[in-house]
Coordinates of C-alpha atoms in Angstrom, one line a residue:
M652 CA 0.0 0.0 -0.3
R653 CA 1.4 3.4 -1.2
G654 CA 0.4 6.7 -1.9
F655 CA -2.7 8.5 -1.4
A656 CA -4.0 4.6 -0.3
A657 CA -1.3 4.6 2.4
F658 CA -2.3 8.1 3.4
R659 CA -5.9 7.5 3.9
L660 CA -5.4 4.8 6.2
L661 CA -3.0 6.8 7.8
W662 CA -5.3 9.7 8.4
L663 CA -7.9 7.5 9.4
G664 CA -5.9 6.6 12.8
Q665 CA -4.7 10.2 13.0
A666 CA -8.8 11.3 13.1
L667 CA -9.7 8.7 15.7
A668 CA -6.9 10.2 17.6
L669 CA -7.6 13.7 17.2
L670 CA -11.4 13.0 18.6
G671 CA -9.8 11.4 21.5
R672 CA -7.5 14.0 22.5
E673 CA -10.3 16.9 22.0
M674 CA -12.7 15.1 23.9
T675 CA -10.4 15.4 26.8
W676 CA -9.2 18.7 26.2
F677 CA -12.9 19.8 26.3
A678 CA -13.5 17.9 29.4
L679 CA -10.5 19.4 31.3
T680 CA -11.4 22.9 30.1
L681 CA -14.7 22.3 32.1
Y682 CA -12.8 20.7 35.0
A683 CA -10.6 23.6 35.3
Y684 CA -12.7 26.6 34.9
Q685 CA -15.6 25.0 37.6
K686 CA -12.4 24.5 39.7
T687 CA -11.2 27.8 40.0
G688 CA -13.7 30.1 38.0
Q689 CA -11.0 32.1 36.5
A690 CA -10.2 32.8 32.9
T691 CA -6.3 32.7 33.5
T692 CA -6.4 28.9 34.6
L693 CA -7.8 28.4 30.7
S694 CA -4.7 30.6 29.6
L695 CA -2.1 28.7 31.8
L696 CA -3.3 25.2 30.3
G697 CA -2.5 26.7 26.8
F698 CA 0.4 28.2 28.0
F699 CA 2.1 25.0 29.1
H700 CA 1.2 23.2 26.3
F701 CA 2.7 25.8 23.9
L702 CA 6.0 26.6 25.6
P703 CA 7.9 23.1 25.3
L704 CA 6.4 22.8 21.7
I705 CA 7.8 26.1 20.7
L706 CA 10.9 25.7 22.7
L707 CA 11.7 22.0 21.5
S708 CA 10.6 22.3 17.6
P709 CA 14.1 23.0 16.6
L710 CA 15.7 19.8 17.9
A711 CA 12.3 18.1 17.2
G712 CA 12.9 19.0 13.6
A713 CA 16.3 17.9 13.9
L714 CA 15.6 14.5 15.3
V715 CA 12.9 14.1 12.3
D716 CA 15.4 14.4 9.6
R717 CA 17.8 12.5 11.5
Y718 CA 15.9 9.3 12.3
P719 CA 12.8 7.7 10.6
R720 CA 9.5 9.8 10.4
K721 CA 7.5 6.6 11.4
W722 CA 9.7 6.3 14.6
A723 CA 8.9 10.1 15.7
M724 CA 5.2 9.7 15.0
L725 CA 4.9 6.3 17.1
V726 CA 6.6 7.9 20.0
A727 CA 4.8 11.1 20.1
D728 CA 1.1 8.7 20.0
L729 CA 2.8 6.3 22.3
G730 CA 3.6 9.1 24.8
G731 CA 0.4 10.8 24.6
G732 CA -1.5 7.8 25.6
L733 CA 1.0 7.7 28.5
A734 CA 0.1 11.1 29.7
T735 CA -3.6 10.2 29.5
S736 CA -3.1 7.0 31.5
F737 CA -1.6 9.2 34.5
L738 CA -4.6 11.3 34.4
L739 CA -6.7 8.3 34.4
L740 CA -5.0 6.8 37.4
L741 CA -5.0 10.0 39.2
Y742 CA -8.6 10.0 38.5
L743 CA -9.3 6.5 39.8
M744 CA -7.3 7.3 43.1
G745 CA -9.5 10.7 43.7
R746 CA -6.2 12.7 43.5
L747 CA -7.1 14.8 40.0
E748 CA -6.0 18.7 40.8
V749 CA -5.5 21.4 38.5
W750 CA -1.6 21.3 38.7
P751 CA -1.2 17.9 37.1
L752 CA -2.9 19.2 34.2
Y753 CA -0.5 22.0 33.5
L754 CA 2.4 19.1 33.8
V755 CA 0.5 16.7 31.3
S756 CA -0.2 19.9 29.2
A757 CA 3.5 20.6 28.9
L758 CA 4.3 16.8 27.9
T759 CA 1.8 16.7 25.1
G760 CA 3.1 20.2 23.9
A761 CA 6.8 18.6 24.0
L762 CA 5.4 15.6 22.0
S763 CA 3.6 17.9 19.5
S764 CA 6.9 19.3 18.5
L765 CA 8.3 16.0 17.3
H766 CA 4.8 14.7 15.9
W767 CA 4.0 17.8 13.3
P768 CA 6.9 18.5 11.7
A769 CA 7.4 13.9 11.4
L770 CA 3.9 13.9 10.1
S771 CA 4.2 16.6 7.6
A772 CA 7.7 15.4 6.3
A773 CA 6.2 12.2 6.1
L774 CA 3.2 13.2 4.0
S775 CA 5.5 15.2 1.7
A776 CA 7.5 12.0 1.0
M777 CA 4.3 9.7 0.6
L778 CA 2.5 11.7 -2.0
E779 CA 3.0 13.8 -5.1
K780 CA 2.9 17.4 -5.3
R781 CA -0.8 17.9 -7.0
D782 CA -2.1 15.7 -3.7
Y783 CA -0.4 18.3 -1.1
A784 CA -3.2 20.9 -1.0
R785 CA -6.0 17.8 -1.0
A786 CA -3.8 16.0 1.8
S787 CA -3.8 19.1 3.7
G788 CA -7.5 19.6 3.4
M789 CA -8.0 16.0 4.4
M790 CA -5.5 16.7 7.9
S791 CA -7.7 19.8 8.3
L792 CA -11.0 18.0 7.7
A793 CA -10.1 15.2 10.7
E794 CA -9.2 18.4 13.0
S795 CA -12.3 19.9 12.3
L796 CA -14.3 16.6 13.0
A797 CA -12.7 16.1 16.1
G798 CA -13.7 19.5 16.7
V799 CA -17.5 19.2 15.9
G800 CA -17.6 15.7 17.4
A801 CA -15.6 16.0 20.6
P802 CA -17.7 18.9 22.6
I803 CA -20.9 17.2 22.0
L804 CA -19.4 13.5 22.6
A805 CA -17.6 14.8 25.9
A806 CA -20.7 16.6 27.1
A807 CA -23.1 14.2 26.3
L808 CA -20.8 11.3 28.2
L809 CA -19.3 13.5 31.2
K810 CA -22.0 12.7 33.2
P811 CA -22.9 8.7 32.8
L812 CA -19.0 8.1 32.0
G813 CA -17.3 10.6 33.9
L814 CA -13.7 12.0 33.4
G815 CA -12.5 8.4 33.4
G816 CA -14.9 7.2 30.5
I817 CA -13.4 10.4 28.3
F818 CA -9.9 9.4 29.3
A819 CA -10.4 5.7 28.3
L820 CA -11.6 7.0 25.0
D821 CA -8.9 9.0 24.6
L822 CA -6.5 5.9 25.0
L823 CA -8.6 3.9 22.6
G824 CA -7.9 6.7 19.7
A825 CA -3.9 6.8 20.6
S826 CA -4.0 3.1 20.0
A827 CA -5.7 3.5 16.4
A828 CA -3.3 5.8 15.8
V829 CA -0.3 3.6 16.5
L830 CA -1.8 0.7 14.8
S831 CA -2.1 2.8 11.6
L832 CA 1.5 3.9 11.7
L833 CA 2.5 0.2 12.2
L834 CA 0.6 -1.0 9.0
V835 CA 1.7 2.2 6.8
P836 CA 4.9 2.5 5.1
I837 CA 6.5 5.7 5.1
P838 CA 9.4 6.5 2.8
N839 CA 12.2 8.6 4.3
P840 CA 14.6 10.6 1.6
R841 CA 18.1 9.8 0.8
L842 CA 20.5 12.1 2.5
E843 CA 22.9 13.2 0.2
A844 CA 25.7 14.7 2.3
P845 CA 27.7 12.4 3.9
E846 CA 29.2 14.6 6.9
K847 CA 27.6 14.7 10.2
A848 CA 26.5 17.6 11.8
S849 CA 25.9 18.2 15.4
L850 CA 22.7 18.0 16.8
V851 CA 22.5 21.7 17.4
Q852 CA 23.9 22.9 14.0
E853 CA 21.1 20.6 12.8
A854 CA 18.7 22.5 14.9
L855 CA 19.6 25.8 13.5
F856 CA 19.8 25.1 9.9
G857 CA 16.2 25.7 9.6
F858 CA 16.6 28.8 10.9
R859 CA 19.2 29.4 8.8
F860 CA 17.6 28.0 5.5
I861 CA 14.3 30.8 6.2
L862 CA 16.7 33.8 7.1
E863 CA 18.3 33.1 3.6
R864 CA 14.9 33.2 2.1
P865 CA 13.0 36.3 2.7
P866 CA 9.7 35.2 1.2
L867 CA 9.4 32.5 3.5
L868 CA 10.6 34.7 6.5
G869 CA 8.0 37.0 5.3
L870 CA 4.8 34.8 5.6
Q871 CA 5.9 33.5 8.9
L872 CA 5.9 36.6 10.5
M873 CA 2.6 37.2 9.0
F874 CA 1.8 34.4 11.1
F875 CA 3.3 35.0 14.3
G876 CA 1.1 38.4 14.3
I877 CA -2.1 36.8 13.4
N878 CA -1.4 34.0 16.0
F879 CA -0.7 36.8 18.7
L880 CA -3.7 38.6 17.7
T881 CA -6.2 35.7 17.7
T882 CA -4.8 33.8 20.6
L883 CA -5.5 36.7 23.0
G884 CA -9.4 36.5 22.1
T885 CA -9.8 32.6 21.7
T886 CA -7.8 31.4 24.7
V887 CA -10.3 33.0 26.9
L888 CA -13.4 32.6 24.5
P889 CA -14.4 29.6 26.5
A890 CA -14.5 31.9 29.6
M891 CA -16.7 34.4 28.3
V892 CA -19.2 31.5 26.9
L893 CA -19.7 30.3 30.3
A894 CA -19.5 33.3 32.3
K895 CA -22.6 35.0 30.3
T896 CA -24.7 31.5 30.3
G897 CA -24.4 30.7 33.8
M898 CA -21.6 28.0 33.3
S899 CA -23.4 25.9 30.6
E900 CA -21.8 23.1 29.4
A901 CA -24.6 22.8 26.5
A902 CA -23.5 26.5 25.1
L903 CA -19.8 25.5 25.3
A904 CA -20.4 22.7 23.5
L905 CA -22.6 24.6 20.6
V906 CA -19.8 27.0 20.1
R907 CA -16.9 24.3 19.9
S908 CA -19.0 22.0 17.5
A909 CA -20.3 24.9 15.1
A910 CA -16.5 26.1 15.0
G911 CA -15.4 22.1 14.3
L912 CA -18.3 22.3 11.6
G913 CA -16.8 25.5 10.3
G914 CA -13.4 23.6 10.1
V915 CA -14.9 20.5 8.2
A916 CA -16.7 22.5 5.6
G917 CA -13.5 24.2 5.2
G918 CA -11.5 21.5 4.9
L919 CA -14.1 19.7 2.5
L920 CA -13.8 23.0 0.4
L921 CA -10.0 22.7 0.4
S922 CA -10.2 18.9 0.1
L923 CA -12.2 19.4 -3.2
W924 CA -11.1 22.7 -4.4
G925 CA -7.4 22.4 -3.9
G926 CA -7.2 26.2 -2.8
P927 CA -6.7 29.6 -4.9
R928 CA -3.9 28.9 -8.0
K929 CA -2.0 31.5 -6.2
R930 CA -1.5 30.4 -2.7
V931 CA -1.0 33.9 -0.7
H932 CA -4.7 34.8 -1.8
G933 CA -5.6 32.0 0.7
V934 CA -3.2 33.1 3.2
F935 CA -3.9 36.5 3.2
L936 CA -8.1 36.7 2.9
G937 CA -8.0 33.9 5.2
M938 CA -6.4 35.9 7.7
A939 CA -8.7 38.8 7.4
L940 CA -11.8 37.1 7.1
S941 CA -11.2 34.7 10.1
S942 CA -10.0 37.4 12.1
L943 CA -13.5 39.6 11.1
A944 CA -15.7 36.5 12.4
L945 CA -13.6 36.7 15.9
A946 CA -14.2 40.4 16.3
L947 CA -18.1 40.2 15.3
M948 CA -18.3 37.3 18.1
G949 CA -17.5 40.5 20.8
V950 CA -20.7 42.3 19.6
V951 CA -23.4 39.5 19.0
E952 CA -25.2 37.9 22.0
G953 CA -26.3 34.5 22.8
P954 CA -24.8 31.0 22.1
S955 CA -26.9 30.7 18.7
A956 CA -25.1 33.8 17.5
W957 CA -21.8 32.8 18.9
A958 CA -22.1 29.5 17.2
A959 CA -22.8 30.9 13.5
L960 CA -19.7 33.2 13.7
A961 CA -17.3 30.6 14.9
F962 CA -18.3 28.4 12.1
L963 CA -17.5 31.6 9.8
E964 CA -14.2 31.9 11.5
S965 CA -13.3 28.3 11.1
L966 CA -14.3 27.8 7.7
F967 CA -11.3 29.9 6.4
I968 CA -8.8 28.5 8.7
P969 CA -8.3 25.2 6.4
V970 CA -7.9 27.3 3.3
L971 CA -5.4 29.7 5.3
N972 CA -3.4 26.8 6.5
G973 CA -3.8 24.7 3.6
S974 CA -2.5 27.4 1.5
N975 CA 0.7 28.4 3.2
Q976 CA 1.3 24.3 3.7
A977 CA 1.2 23.7 0.0
I978 CA 3.7 26.8 -0.4
W979 CA 5.9 25.4 2.0
Q980 CA 6.1 21.7 0.7
A981 CA 6.4 22.8 -2.6
K982 CA 9.8 25.3 -1.8
V983 CA 11.6 23.3 0.7
P984 CA 13.6 20.3 -0.1
L985 CA 12.2 16.9 1.4
A986 CA 15.5 16.0 3.4
V987 CA 15.2 18.9 5.2
Q988 CA 11.8 19.6 5.5
G989 CA 11.7 18.4 9.6
K990 CA 14.2 20.9 10.4
V991 CA 12.7 23.8 8.5
F992 CA 9.3 23.0 9.1
A993 CA 10.2 23.0 13.0
A994 CA 11.8 26.2 12.6
R995 CA 8.9 27.7 10.9
R996 CA 6.4 26.7 13.2
M997 CA 8.7 28.2 15.8
I998 CA 8.6 31.5 14.3
A999 CA 4.9 31.6 13.8
W1000 CA 3.9 30.0 17.1
C1001 CA 6.2 31.5 19.5
A1002 CA 3.4 34.2 19.9
N1003 CA 0.9 31.5 21.0
P1004 CA 2.3 31.3 24.7
L1005 CA 2.9 34.9 25.2
A1006 CA -0.6 35.6 24.2
M1007 CA -2.0 32.9 26.3
L1008 CA 0.1 34.4 29.3
L1009 CA -1.2 37.8 28.6
A1010 CA -4.8 36.8 27.8
G1011 CA -5.9 35.6 31.2
P1012 CA -4.5 38.2 33.0
L1013 CA -6.0 40.7 30.8
A1014 CA -9.4 39.2 31.1
D1015 CA -9.6 38.7 34.9
Q1016 CA -7.6 41.9 36.0
V1017 CA -7.8 44.5 33.0
F1018 CA -11.1 44.1 31.1
G1019 CA -13.1 42.2 33.5
P1020 CA -13.0 44.6 36.6
R1021 CA -13.8 47.3 34.4
Y1022 CA -16.9 45.6 32.3
G1023 CA -17.7 42.6 33.8
Q1024 CA -16.3 39.0 33.2
G1025 CA -18.6 38.3 29.9
E1026 CA -18.3 41.8 28.7
G1027 CA -14.6 42.5 29.0
I1028 CA -13.8 39.4 27.3
A1029 CA -16.6 40.3 24.6
L1030 CA -14.4 43.6 24.1
M1031 CA -11.2 41.7 24.0
L1032 CA -12.3 40.1 21.0
L1033 CA -13.6 42.9 19.2
L1034 CA -10.4 44.4 19.8
F1035 CA -8.1 41.8 18.7
G1036 CA -10.1 40.9 15.8
G1037 CA -10.3 43.9 14.2
I1038 CA -6.6 44.3 14.5
G1039 CA -6.2 41.0 12.7
V1040 CA -8.3 42.0 10.0
V1041 CA -5.8 44.8 9.3
W1042 CA -3.0 42.8 9.7
G1043 CA -3.9 39.7 7.3
L1044 CA -4.8 42.3 4.4
S1045 CA -1.4 44.3 4.9
G1046 CA 0.0 41.1 3.5
Y1047 CA -0.8 42.8 -0.1
L1048 CA 1.3 45.9 0.7
L1049 CA 4.4 43.5 0.8
P1050 CA 6.0 42.6 -2.3
K1051 CA 8.4 39.9 -1.4
V1052 CA 5.6 37.8 0.7
R1053 CA 3.1 38.8 -2.0
E1054 CA 5.0 37.1 -4.8
A1055 CA 6.7 34.1 -2.6
E1056 CA 5.6 31.4 -4.8
S1057 CA 7.2 33.0 -8.2
L1058 CA 10.2 34.1 -6.3
L1059 CA 11.3 30.7 -5.1
P1060 CA 12.0 27.5 -7.1
D1061 CA 10.1 24.4 -6.4
A1062 CA 12.1 21.8 -4.6
K1063 CA 10.3 18.6 -5.3
E1064 CA 11.9 17.8 -8.8
D1065 CA 15.3 17.2 -7.1
Q1066 CA 13.8 15.2 -4.4
A1067 CA 14.7 11.0 -4.3
P1068 CA 12.7 9.3 -1.6
A1069 CA 13.8 6.3 -0.5
A1070 CA 11.6 3.4 0.8

């Protein structure tokens, strides 16, 4: 089994793992907010996840290019299963507090730093260039299907099964991911350079590669900005919904599921359409339109209105990310994609932990005391979403970023994957 057929089996395993992880994340979000009643608790959960993910990304990228990509994904999926098993054990012992959630969040973030570049590089080696955008759309679809189903399933199953049941389902999903990896052959590129560099040199290679190509650097700085702005809002969005609805699990599940449904629609659209011929249009317009929907969520009232806008915000994200992913897969040689993609993610995502660290205190100590918890967060969404619209459209004013696809040569033709 090779090519797109192998990808479909790999996709199925990853989709089931994503569903389990999202169910656990939804349940833990409710658990943590009910324990403390503070938006800062939610922002710290995100912060402890993203900090090791960002800091370890360059090292993880070097490891991905040095060793088989399948091994890296197996380590990440098995480690995620062990983390969930730890939470399940604490729950069964009646000793599950908030602080272990931060610890597990940090561990899963570290594992994600390994999994994402390995998966991205593996798909580049498995597929033809014409299938890149379609595969990216399917991966976005898997994330979005989990986003739709996980909140509904978790909200429905929390009372009859408890947190322990949610953790058990997460373990089943992780097992499916491991099984699919064992069954699918994943090619590894032949490394042309015989000399061995140190792990640190390899980790830094990705940054040098990007710095030497201003169009790619410009794209990632655009993502840095939009990630910072949107994360300031989306981190505390659950707290706004819970604060305005009297801690309604159903309302939060509706908004989360609508966001997932929007991502499903966007992933299907990208899978069938393949994205705009000029990929940067998908990047810039995706940033602007998703930010506009986020801003409007701070204006409207009620779960139905929030859900409609959450759908629209997520609708554009697969097109945004898929368009960017297709550019990088086409322009970066297969043999170094692990290192380059890890550096790329660190540049774009180092904004996330910073924004998460700021979002909670801004909601609890600045906007909340002045306008009320719910209304204060709503104002944050309007403010940062509005700035995001301007930021996305500003990409058209940067010639090197706007013309990235024509300024950089394709790298696929020079590749020679080895089984």
